mmCIF file of C-alpha atoms and ligand atoms in Angstrom:
data_model
loop_
_atom_site.group_PDB
_atom_site.id
_atom_site.type_symbol
_atom_site.label_atom_id
_atom_site.label_comp_id
_atom_site.label_asym_id
_atom_site.label_seq_id
_atom_site.Cartn_x
_atom_site.Cartn_y
_atom_site.Cartn_z
ATOM 1 C CA MET A 202 70.071 86.926 103.914
ATOM 2 C CA ILE A 203 72.730 84.689 105.413
ATOM 3 C CA GLN A 204 76.182 85.715 104.212
ATOM 4 C CA PRO A 205 78.208 83.033 102.421
ATOM 5 C CA THR A 206 81.378 81.993 104.243
ATOM 6 C CA GLY A 207 83.603 80.909 101.370
ATOM 7 C CA VAL A 208 86.665 83.064 100.656
ATOM 8 C CA ALA A 209 87.346 84.546 97.208
ATOM 9 C CA LEU A 210 90.304 86.714 96.212
ATOM 10 C CA ILE A 211 88.755 89.064 93.694
ATOM 11 C CA GLY A 212 91.072 91.975 92.954
ATOM 12 C CA SER A 213 94.730 92.947 93.226
ATOM 13 C CA GLY A 214 96.792 96.117 93.115
ATOM 14 C CA SER A 215 100.357 97.214 93.724
ATOM 15 C CA ALA A 216 102.577 100.277 93.929
ATOM 16 C CA SER A 217 106.274 100.998 94.121
ATOM 17 C CA PRO A 218 108.371 104.140 94.473
ATOM 18 C CA ASP A 219 109.755 105.693 91.256
ATOM 19 C CA SER A 220 113.324 105.895 92.482
ATOM 20 C CA ILE A 221 115.502 102.913 91.481
ATOM 21 C CA ILE A 222 118.872 101.698 92.754
ATOM 22 C CA THR A 223 120.588 99.311 90.330
ATOM 23 C CA ASN A 224 123.320 96.839 91.235
ATOM 24 C CA HIS A 225 125.765 99.200 89.507
ATOM 25 C CA HIS A 226 124.749 102.000 91.874
ATOM 26 C CA LEU A 227 125.340 99.664 94.825
ATOM 27 C CA ALA A 228 128.777 98.764 93.486
ATOM 28 C CA GLU A 229 129.676 102.431 93.898
ATOM 29 C CA MET A 230 128.555 102.336 97.533
ATOM 30 C CA VAL A 231 129.905 99.009 98.859
ATOM 31 C CA ASP A 232 132.399 96.337 97.783
ATOM 32 C CA THR A 233 130.159 94.327 95.446
ATOM 33 C CA ASP A 234 129.342 93.934 91.761
ATOM 34 C CA ASP A 235 126.396 93.315 89.466
ATOM 35 C CA GLU A 236 127.568 89.805 88.562
ATOM 36 C CA TRP A 237 127.814 88.665 92.220
ATOM 37 C CA ILE A 238 124.396 90.059 93.132
ATOM 38 C CA LYS A 239 122.682 88.617 90.039
ATOM 39 C CA THR A 240 124.140 85.124 90.344
ATOM 40 C CA ARG A 241 123.628 84.876 94.131
ATOM 41 C CA THR A 242 120.187 86.461 94.290
ATOM 42 C CA GLY A 243 118.669 87.146 90.845
ATOM 43 C CA ILE A 244 118.212 90.809 91.782
ATOM 44 C CA ALA A 245 119.127 93.533 89.253
ATOM 45 C CA GLN A 246 117.512 96.596 90.844
ATOM 46 C CA ARG A 247 115.222 97.696 93.664
ATOM 47 C CA HIS A 248 112.806 100.607 94.158
ATOM 48 C CA VAL A 249 113.353 102.873 97.161
ATOM 49 C CA ALA A 250 111.187 105.504 98.805
ATOM 50 C CA GLY A 251 112.538 108.952 99.605
ATOM 51 C CA PRO A 252 111.642 110.786 102.808
ATOM 52 C CA GLU A 253 108.546 112.366 101.219
ATOM 53 C CA LEU A 254 106.857 109.003 100.623
ATOM 54 C CA GLY A 255 105.204 107.356 103.617
ATOM 55 C CA LEU A 256 104.396 103.687 103.943
ATOM 56 C CA ARG A 257 100.754 104.707 104.250
ATOM 57 C CA HIS A 258 100.870 106.454 100.857
ATOM 58 C CA LEU A 259 102.253 103.437 99.025
ATOM 59 C CA ALA A 260 99.950 101.040 100.882
ATOM 60 C CA ALA A 261 96.907 103.194 100.076
ATOM 61 C CA GLN A 262 97.880 103.396 96.403
ATOM 62 C CA ALA A 263 98.092 99.597 96.154
ATOM 63 C CA GLY A 264 94.855 99.278 98.115
ATOM 64 C CA GLU A 265 93.012 101.744 95.883
ATOM 65 C CA ARG A 266 94.041 99.763 92.793
ATOM 66 C CA ALA A 267 92.935 96.467 94.354
ATOM 67 C CA ILE A 268 89.561 97.931 95.337
ATOM 68 C CA ALA A 269 89.073 99.256 91.778
ATOM 69 C CA ALA A 270 90.073 95.885 90.287
ATOM 70 C CA ALA A 271 87.474 94.239 92.530
ATOM 71 C CA ASN A 272 84.821 96.658 91.190
ATOM 72 C CA LEU A 273 84.201 98.013 94.665
ATOM 73 C CA THR A 274 84.550 101.402 96.325
ATOM 74 C CA SER A 275 86.396 102.087 99.563
ATOM 75 C CA GLU A 276 83.001 102.451 101.305
ATOM 76 C CA ASP A 277 82.365 98.743 100.619
ATOM 77 C CA ILE A 278 85.385 97.663 102.696
ATOM 78 C CA ASP A 279 84.581 96.261 106.149
ATOM 79 C CA LEU A 280 88.134 95.618 107.333
ATOM 80 C CA ILE A 281 91.642 96.692 106.343
ATOM 81 C CA ILE A 282 94.557 94.526 107.399
ATOM 82 C CA LEU A 283 97.992 95.979 106.819
ATOM 83 C CA ALA A 284 100.879 93.528 106.962
ATOM 84 C CA THR A 285 104.024 95.533 107.568
ATOM 85 C CA SER A 286 107.179 95.608 109.646
ATOM 86 C CA SER A 287 108.021 99.183 108.725
ATOM 87 C CA PRO A 288 104.978 101.273 109.664
ATOM 88 C CA ASP A 289 105.057 105.071 109.667
ATOM 89 C CA ASP A 290 103.718 104.845 113.191
ATOM 90 C CA LEU A 291 104.715 102.106 115.638
ATOM 91 C CA PHE A 292 101.174 102.281 117.040
ATOM 92 C CA GLY A 293 100.053 100.999 113.634
ATOM 93 C CA SER A 294 99.609 102.401 110.149
ATOM 94 C CA ALA A 295 96.462 100.531 109.033
ATOM 95 C CA ALA A 296 94.205 103.318 110.319
ATOM 96 C CA GLN A 297 96.335 105.845 108.424
ATOM 97 C CA VAL A 298 95.735 103.789 105.267
ATOM 98 C CA GLN A 299 92.022 103.703 106.078
ATOM 99 C CA ALA A 300 92.022 107.521 106.266
ATOM 100 C CA GLU A 301 93.999 107.844 103.003
ATOM 101 C CA LEU A 302 91.445 105.617 101.270
ATOM 102 C CA GLY A 303 88.424 107.244 102.867
ATOM 103 C CA ALA A 304 87.232 103.771 103.850
ATOM 104 C CA SER A 305 85.175 105.177 106.707
ATOM 105 C CA ARG A 306 83.233 101.959 107.482
ATOM 106 C CA ALA A 307 86.334 99.820 107.798
ATOM 107 C CA ALA A 308 88.014 98.641 110.959
ATOM 108 C CA ALA A 309 91.779 98.561 110.514
ATOM 109 C CA PHE A 310 94.765 96.954 112.179
ATOM 110 C CA ASP A 311 98.377 95.994 111.485
ATOM 111 C CA ILE A 312 100.008 92.587 111.424
ATOM 112 C CA THR A 313 103.743 92.256 111.999
ATOM 113 C CA ALA A 314 105.237 89.082 110.583
ATOM 114 C CA ALA A 315 108.018 90.365 108.313
ATOM 115 C CA CYS A 316 108.174 88.472 105.024
ATOM 116 C CA SER A 317 105.436 86.057 106.136
ATOM 117 C CA GLY A 318 103.122 89.011 106.778
ATOM 118 C CA PHE A 319 101.013 88.663 103.654
ATOM 119 C CA ILE A 320 100.321 84.951 104.220
ATOM 120 C CA VAL A 321 99.563 85.523 107.920
ATOM 121 C CA GLY A 322 97.286 88.406 106.875
ATOM 122 C CA LEU A 323 95.526 86.269 104.282
ATOM 123 C CA ILE A 324 94.775 83.543 106.815
ATOM 124 C CA THR A 325 93.679 86.114 109.420
ATOM 125 C CA ALA A 326 91.382 87.876 106.937
ATOM 126 C CA SER A 327 89.835 84.592 105.856
ATOM 127 C CA GLN A 328 88.812 83.813 109.456
ATOM 128 C CA PHE A 329 86.658 86.968 109.544
ATOM 129 C CA ILE A 330 84.939 85.827 106.341
ATOM 130 C CA ARG A 331 84.545 82.196 107.375
ATOM 131 C CA THR A 332 82.846 83.236 110.601
ATOM 132 C CA GLY A 333 80.431 85.404 108.612
ATOM 133 C CA VAL A 334 81.577 88.594 110.337
ATOM 134 C CA TYR A 335 82.814 90.590 107.330
ATOM 135 C CA LYS A 336 82.078 90.567 103.616
ATOM 136 C CA ASN A 337 84.812 92.671 101.972
ATOM 137 C CA ILE A 338 88.347 92.817 103.341
ATOM 138 C CA LEU A 339 91.304 94.741 101.974
ATOM 139 C CA LEU A 340 94.608 93.066 102.748
ATOM 140 C CA VAL A 341 97.721 95.131 102.047
ATOM 141 C CA GLY A 342 101.311 93.938 102.334
ATOM 142 C CA ALA A 343 103.674 96.916 102.370
ATOM 143 C CA ASP A 344 107.210 97.511 103.531
ATOM 144 C CA LEU A 345 109.855 100.190 103.244
ATOM 145 C CA LEU A 346 112.816 98.179 104.459
ATOM 146 C CA SER A 347 115.180 100.723 102.876
ATOM 147 C CA ARG A 348 114.548 102.692 106.082
ATOM 148 C CA TRP A 349 116.045 99.910 108.157
ATOM 149 C CA THR A 350 118.769 98.716 105.815
ATOM 150 C CA ASP A 351 122.391 99.328 106.718
ATOM 151 C CA TRP A 352 123.542 100.760 103.384
ATOM 152 C CA GLU A 353 127.148 100.061 104.338
ATOM 153 C CA ASP A 354 126.560 96.323 104.888
ATOM 154 C CA ARG A 355 127.042 94.542 101.550
ATOM 155 C CA ARG A 356 125.612 91.278 102.948
ATOM 156 C CA THR A 357 122.159 92.814 103.355
ATOM 157 C CA CYS A 358 121.873 96.099 101.418
ATOM 158 C CA ILE A 359 121.839 94.263 98.091
ATOM 159 C CA LEU A 360 118.674 92.366 99.013
ATOM 160 C CA PHE A 361 115.927 94.756 100.016
ATOM 161 C CA GLY A 362 113.586 97.119 98.197
ATOM 162 C CA ASP A 363 110.366 99.015 98.912
ATOM 163 C CA GLY A 364 106.863 98.276 97.666
ATOM 164 C CA ALA A 365 103.224 97.528 98.378
ATOM 165 C CA GLY A 366 100.742 94.970 97.108
ATOM 166 C CA ALA A 367 97.103 94.365 97.960
ATOM 167 C CA VAL A 368 94.196 91.998 97.418
ATOM 168 C CA VAL A 369 90.496 92.220 98.158
ATOM 169 C CA LEU A 370 88.922 89.170 99.772
ATOM 170 C CA GLN A 371 85.183 88.704 99.513
ATOM 171 C CA ALA A 372 82.652 86.348 101.079
ATOM 172 C CA SER A 373 81.607 83.912 98.378
ATOM 173 C CA GLU A 374 79.464 80.827 97.737
ATOM 174 C CA THR A 375 82.562 78.968 96.554
ATOM 175 C CA ASP A 376 85.529 78.695 98.883
ATOM 176 C CA ASN A 377 88.705 79.464 96.968
ATOM 177 C CA LEU A 378 91.059 79.348 99.953
ATOM 178 C CA LEU A 379 91.762 75.651 99.645
ATOM 179 C CA GLY A 380 94.288 75.015 102.409
ATOM 180 C CA PHE A 381 96.878 76.717 104.585
ATOM 181 C CA ASP A 382 99.538 76.098 107.186
ATOM 182 C CA LEU A 383 101.455 78.469 109.484
ATOM 183 C CA HIS A 384 104.566 77.988 111.637
ATOM 184 C CA SER A 385 106.967 79.925 113.854
ATOM 185 C CA ASP A 386 110.270 79.114 115.491
ATOM 186 C CA GLY A 387 111.298 81.887 117.857
ATOM 187 C CA SER A 388 114.407 79.978 118.911
ATOM 188 C CA MET A 389 115.879 81.063 115.552
ATOM 189 C CA ASN A 390 114.907 84.716 116.058
ATOM 190 C CA GLY A 391 118.535 85.853 116.131
ATOM 191 C CA CYS A 392 119.039 84.829 112.470
ATOM 192 C CA LEU A 393 117.148 87.841 111.213
ATOM 193 C CA THR A 394 116.364 90.854 113.343
ATOM 194 C CA LEU A 395 115.423 94.506 113.285
ATOM 195 C CA GLY A 396 115.898 94.683 116.993
ATOM 196 C CA TYR A 397 115.431 97.260 119.691
ATOM 197 C CA GLU A 398 118.563 97.994 121.659
ATOM 198 C CA PRO A 399 117.684 99.241 125.127
ATOM 199 C CA GLU A 400 119.554 102.038 126.826
ATOM 200 C CA GLY A 401 118.729 103.124 130.350
ATOM 201 C CA GLN A 402 117.505 106.592 131.217
ATOM 202 C CA THR A 403 117.336 107.319 134.920
ATOM 203 C CA LEU A 404 114.137 109.056 135.985
ATOM 204 C CA TYR A 405 114.669 109.261 139.748
ATOM 205 C CA GLY A 406 116.651 107.302 142.306
ATOM 206 C CA GLU A 407 117.325 103.890 140.772
ATOM 207 C CA THR A 408 114.231 103.937 138.558
ATOM 208 C CA GLN A 409 115.096 103.700 134.927
ATOM 209 C CA VAL A 410 113.162 103.492 131.695
ATOM 210 C CA SER A 411 114.455 102.121 128.436
ATOM 211 C CA LYS A 412 115.239 104.807 125.893
ATOM 212 C CA GLY A 413 116.976 102.917 123.156
ATOM 213 C CA GLN A 414 116.811 102.652 119.410
ATOM 214 C CA TYR A 415 116.099 100.149 116.670
ATOM 215 C CA ASN A 416 119.210 98.815 114.981
ATOM 216 C CA PRO A 417 119.325 98.137 111.215
ATOM 217 C CA ILE A 418 118.457 94.722 109.777
ATOM 218 C CA ASN A 419 120.886 92.044 110.875
ATOM 219 C CA MET A 420 120.853 88.698 109.102
ATOM 220 C CA ASN A 421 122.679 85.400 109.028
ATOM 221 C CA GLY A 422 122.122 84.874 105.295
ATOM 222 C CA ARG A 423 123.344 81.284 105.156
ATOM 223 C CA GLU A 424 121.107 80.159 108.057
ATOM 224 C CA VAL A 425 118.055 81.895 106.588
ATOM 225 C CA TYR A 426 118.798 80.381 103.185
ATOM 226 C CA ARG A 427 119.052 76.858 104.637
ATOM 227 C CA PHE A 428 115.865 77.397 106.658
ATOM 228 C CA ALA A 429 113.910 78.614 103.609
ATOM 229 C CA VAL A 430 114.999 75.843 101.261
ATOM 230 C CA LYS A 431 113.993 73.223 103.851
ATOM 231 C CA ARG A 432 110.808 74.726 105.290
ATOM 232 C CA VAL A 433 109.126 76.202 102.212
ATOM 233 C CA PRO A 434 108.627 72.933 100.266
ATOM 234 C CA GLN A 435 107.577 71.273 103.546
ATOM 235 C CA VAL A 436 104.905 73.844 104.398
ATOM 236 C CA ILE A 437 103.553 73.885 100.844
ATOM 237 C CA GLY A 438 103.272 70.091 101.053
ATOM 238 C CA GLN A 439 101.358 70.430 104.343
ATOM 239 C CA ALA A 440 98.967 73.052 102.942
ATOM 240 C CA LEU A 441 98.413 70.961 99.804
ATOM 241 C CA ALA A 442 97.603 67.912 101.943
ATOM 242 C CA LYS A 443 95.049 69.958 103.900
ATOM 243 C CA ALA A 444 93.530 71.055 100.575
ATOM 244 C CA GLY A 445 93.418 67.451 99.354
ATOM 245 C CA LEU A 446 95.571 68.451 96.360
ATOM 246 C CA THR A 447 98.933 67.436 94.909
ATOM 247 C CA VAL A 448 101.636 69.491 93.200
ATOM 248 C CA ASP A 449 100.135 68.508 89.840
ATOM 249 C CA ASP A 450 97.091 70.633 90.698
ATOM 250 C CA ILE A 451 99.192 73.803 91.038
ATOM 251 C CA ASP A 452 99.176 76.292 88.167
ATOM 252 C CA TRP A 453 101.562 78.752 89.808
ATOM 253 C CA LEU A 454 104.154 78.654 92.571
ATOM 254 C CA LEU A 455 104.266 82.085 94.208
ATOM 255 C CA LEU A 456 106.955 82.373 96.866
ATOM 256 C CA HIS A 457 108.076 85.333 98.891
ATOM 257 C CA GLN A 458 110.599 87.003 96.599
ATOM 258 C CA ALA A 459 113.775 86.749 98.662
ATOM 259 C CA ASN A 460 116.253 85.059 96.360
ATOM 260 C CA GLN A 461 115.874 83.420 92.928
ATOM 261 C CA ARG A 462 117.983 80.502 94.156
ATOM 262 C CA ILE A 463 115.471 79.857 96.943
ATOM 263 C CA ILE A 464 112.573 79.946 94.444
ATOM 264 C CA ASP A 465 114.374 77.556 92.077
ATOM 265 C CA ALA A 466 115.450 75.183 94.854
ATOM 266 C CA ALA A 467 111.922 75.026 96.302
ATOM 267 C CA ALA A 468 110.426 74.401 92.841
ATOM 268 C CA ASP A 469 112.951 71.622 92.215
ATOM 269 C CA ARG A 470 112.267 69.964 95.572
ATOM 270 C CA LEU A 471 108.532 70.095 94.919
ATOM 271 C CA LYS A 472 109.088 68.890 91.323
ATOM 272 C CA ILE A 473 107.248 71.922 89.963
ATOM 273 C CA PRO A 474 108.513 73.053 86.540
ATOM 274 C CA ARG A 475 110.327 76.404 86.582
ATOM 275 C CA GLU A 476 107.812 77.823 84.029
ATOM 276 C CA LYS A 477 105.178 77.618 86.735
ATOM 277 C CA THR A 478 107.083 79.866 89.157
ATOM 278 C CA LEU A 479 106.270 83.564 89.414
ATOM 279 C CA SER A 480 109.191 85.914 89.931
ATOM 280 C CA ASN A 481 109.748 89.655 89.721
ATOM 281 C CA LEU A 482 112.755 89.649 91.997
ATOM 282 C CA ALA A 483 115.018 91.091 89.301
ATOM 283 C CA GLN A 484 113.070 94.375 89.261
ATOM 284 C CA TYR A 485 112.156 94.762 92.940
ATOM 285 C CA GLY A 486 114.449 92.748 95.217
ATOM 286 C CA ASN A 487 112.989 91.564 98.511
ATOM 287 C CA THR A 488 110.054 93.827 99.395
ATOM 288 C CA SER A 489 109.142 91.791 102.494
ATOM 289 C CA ALA A 490 105.361 91.702 103.166
ATOM 290 C CA ALA A 491 104.729 93.298 99.752
ATOM 291 C CA SER A 492 106.529 90.744 97.640
ATOM 292 C CA ILE A 493 103.792 88.111 97.213
ATOM 293 C CA PRO A 494 100.896 90.472 96.378
ATOM 294 C CA LEU A 495 103.174 92.599 94.186
ATOM 295 C CA ALA A 496 104.219 89.589 92.108
ATOM 296 C CA LEU A 497 100.625 88.334 92.062
ATOM 297 C CA ASP A 498 99.280 91.674 90.854
ATOM 298 C CA GLU A 499 101.841 91.903 88.058
ATOM 299 C CA ALA A 500 101.038 88.358 86.929
ATOM 300 C CA VAL A 501 97.290 89.043 87.007
ATOM 301 C CA ARG A 502 97.636 92.289 85.034
ATOM 302 C CA ALA A 503 99.949 90.589 82.512
ATOM 303 C CA GLY A 504 97.235 87.960 81.943
ATOM 304 C CA LYS A 505 99.500 85.175 83.229
ATOM 305 C CA VAL A 506 97.397 84.331 86.283
ATOM 306 C CA LYS A 507 93.803 83.836 85.173
ATOM 307 C CA PRO A 508 90.566 83.406 87.106
ATOM 308 C CA GLY A 509 90.322 79.813 88.286
ATOM 309 C CA ASP A 510 94.106 79.251 88.408
ATOM 310 C CA THR A 511 95.364 77.450 91.502
ATOM 311 C CA ILE A 512 98.246 79.169 93.277
ATOM 312 C CA ALA A 513 100.536 77.765 95.948
ATOM 313 C CA ALA A 514 101.908 80.747 97.872
ATOM 314 C CA SER A 515 104.467 80.701 100.651
ATOM 315 C CA GLY A 516 105.964 83.398 102.841
ATOM 316 C CA PHE A 517 108.977 82.990 105.111
ATOM 317 C CA GLY A 518 111.337 85.173 107.057
ATOM 318 C CA ALA A 519 112.018 86.913 110.320
ATOM 319 C CA GLY A 520 110.566 85.454 113.487
ATOM 320 C CA LEU A 521 111.427 83.021 112.159
ATOM 321 C CA THR A 522 108.016 82.471 110.608
ATOM 322 C CA TRP A 523 106.780 80.604 107.569
ATOM 323 C CA GLY A 524 103.484 79.637 106.059
ATOM 324 C CA SER A 525 101.642 78.635 102.949
ATOM 325 C CA ALA A 526 98.220 79.254 101.440
ATOM 326 C CA ILE A 527 96.766 77.388 98.487
ATOM 327 C CA PHE A 528 94.093 79.427 96.737
ATOM 328 C CA ARG A 529 92.180 79.726 93.497
ATOM 329 C CA TRP A 530 92.366 83.171 91.906
ATOM 330 C CA GLY A 531 89.172 85.123 91.222
ATOM 331 C CA HIS A 532 85.480 84.478 91.726
ATOM 332 C CA ARG A 533 85.191 81.202 89.873
HETATM 333 N N1 LIG B 187 129.100 91.254 97.121
HETATM 334 C C1 LIG B 187 130.205 90.512 97.015
HETATM 335 N N2 LIG B 187 130.546 89.568 97.920
HETATM 336 C C2 LIG B 187 129.723 89.387 98.961
HETATM 337 C C3 LIG B 187 128.539 90.137 99.129
HETATM 338 C C4 LIG B 187 128.262 91.102 98.159
HETATM 339 N N3 LIG B 187 127.146 91.871 98.216
HETATM 340 N N4 LIG B 187 127.912 89.718 100.247
HETATM 341 C C5 LIG B 187 128.664 88.748 100.771
HETATM 342 N N5 LIG B 187 129.769 88.541 99.998
HETATM 343 C C6 LIG B 187 130.833 87.577 100.209
HETATM 344 C C7 LIG B 187 130.936 87.128 101.636
HETATM 345 O O1 LIG B 187 131.738 88.034 102.379
HETATM 346 C C8 LIG B 187 131.564 85.769 101.479
HETATM 347 O O2 LIG B 187 132.940 85.920 101.317
HETATM 348 P P1 LIG B 187 133.963 84.933 102.101
HETATM 349 O O3 LIG B 187 133.620 83.562 101.599
HETATM 350 O O4 LIG B 187 135.282 85.462 101.687
HETATM 351 O O5 LIG B 187 133.623 85.131 103.552
HETATM 352 C C9 LIG B 187 131.001 85.248 100.170
HETATM 353 O O6 LIG B 187 130.536 86.396 99.462
HETATM 354 C C10 LIG B 187 129.861 84.269 100.343
HETATM 355 O O7 LIG B 187 128.943 84.778 101.323
HETATM 356 P P2 LIG B 187 127.646 84.019 101.740
HETATM 357 O O8 LIG B 187 126.967 84.790 102.809
HETATM 358 O O9 LIG B 187 127.983 82.578 101.988
HETATM 359 O O10 LIG B 187 126.824 84.105 100.374
HETATM 360 P P3 LIG B 187 125.558 83.323 99.969
HETATM 361 O O11 LIG B 187 125.787 82.536 98.756
HETATM 362 O O12 LIG B 187 124.937 82.631 101.168
HETATM 363 O O13 LIG B 187 124.572 84.507 99.556
HETATM 364 C C11 LIG B 187 122.711 85.697 100.462
HETATM 365 C C12 LIG B 187 124.221 85.494 100.496
HETATM 366 C C13 LIG B 187 122.344 86.196 99.082
HETATM 367 C C14 LIG B 187 122.341 86.723 101.502
HETATM 368 C C15 LIG B 187 122.005 84.354 100.740
HETATM 369 O O14 LIG B 187 122.558 83.758 101.877
HETATM 370 C C16 LIG B 187 120.520 84.499 100.936
HETATM 371 O O15 LIG B 187 119.791 84.841 100.039
HETATM 372 N N6 LIG B 187 120.042 84.175 102.139
HETATM 373 C C17 LIG B 187 118.610 84.224 102.408
HETATM 374 C C18 LIG B 187 118.197 85.622 102.641
HETATM 375 C C19 LIG B 187 116.704 85.651 102.821
HETATM 376 O O16 LIG B 187 115.972 84.905 102.223
HETATM 377 N N7 LIG B 187 116.258 86.519 103.634
HETATM 378 C C20 LIG B 187 114.823 86.551 103.835
HETATM 379 C C21 LIG B 187 114.629 87.740 104.559
HETATM 380 S S1 LIG B 187 112.973 88.018 104.582
HETATM 381 C C22 LIG B 187 112.551 88.942 105.962
HETATM 382 O O17 LIG B 187 111.926 88.408 106.834
HETATM 383 C C23 LIG B 187 112.993 90.371 106.028
#
């Protein structure tokens, strides 16, 4: 039998650590307050992982729930893509997730694209389906940016939280990935970095190797804000055009959860009513690659997003990178 090459998103799952830091807790740590954080970002609290919880554990938990929601078992999965910028292992954590899930048939690899990771992963996964190579793909977006947050920097520590979200993509007769668009601008890399700082270690004579360390997240908030408010509506417009759709066809706007003001500004620019925007920023903060699938999973489980609904999703962040995918939820 020839395998169909349409892409369907058929199940979602998510997971977050139990431990919560509220804005009031942060106000005891740095010079800030609940009112400032809420009005500037919409965030009220964030979940954080302690040292006992690995990225692979959270990613596997979300993945397991997505596989169950798709009525599959881990043995059905052909490929696992893990979008993360905070792996347990710099060599990649996707194979660790594969082992946690017991998905022994699956190939597994990581994608690093910060807060655009889920969208980049979705487009990458869909290529394997469209070429007829794989049937069932688990895509997980997971990040533990609390590991890389400078908890003494009030400009950034208020923003980030930990989490994981996942979807299962399946080859289908109907193609529910309707359009997409991806971009990068490395000339703006310095606006948002989790950079390696080299330090020389002399081995012999004048031969040195670099034995440095990764520095905490460094961000020019205003630049990133301006970039997001301009690029997100643009890239959604481009993906919609490729899909042959207009904003009136969108049931839900699902943006990377970075800042409520960015979500509202993008919705306004696109002339999409606020009721059609999905947001769980208040409870989770910015969970990077996890934020889109986490918000999607909550909306699906709450019965808000229904099979057949058309979703305009957009991720944006470090790189800088940004992208959009327009898709219909479920098998229909
Ligand atoms: N509490 C109180 N005051 C603060 C805080 C704080 N936590 N942080 C900054 N301030 C102060 C600043 O010092 C500044 O004071 P000044 O005017 O006396 O210098 C003032 O508040 C305003 O600072 P801005 O940086 O201009 O504040 P802004 O309104 O831009 O909000 C924010 C900052 C929330 C970071 C915003 O710029 C933003 O959301 N940017 C986008 C971030 C983003 O989307 N990142 C995506 C990352 S995704 C990824 O790839 C990891």
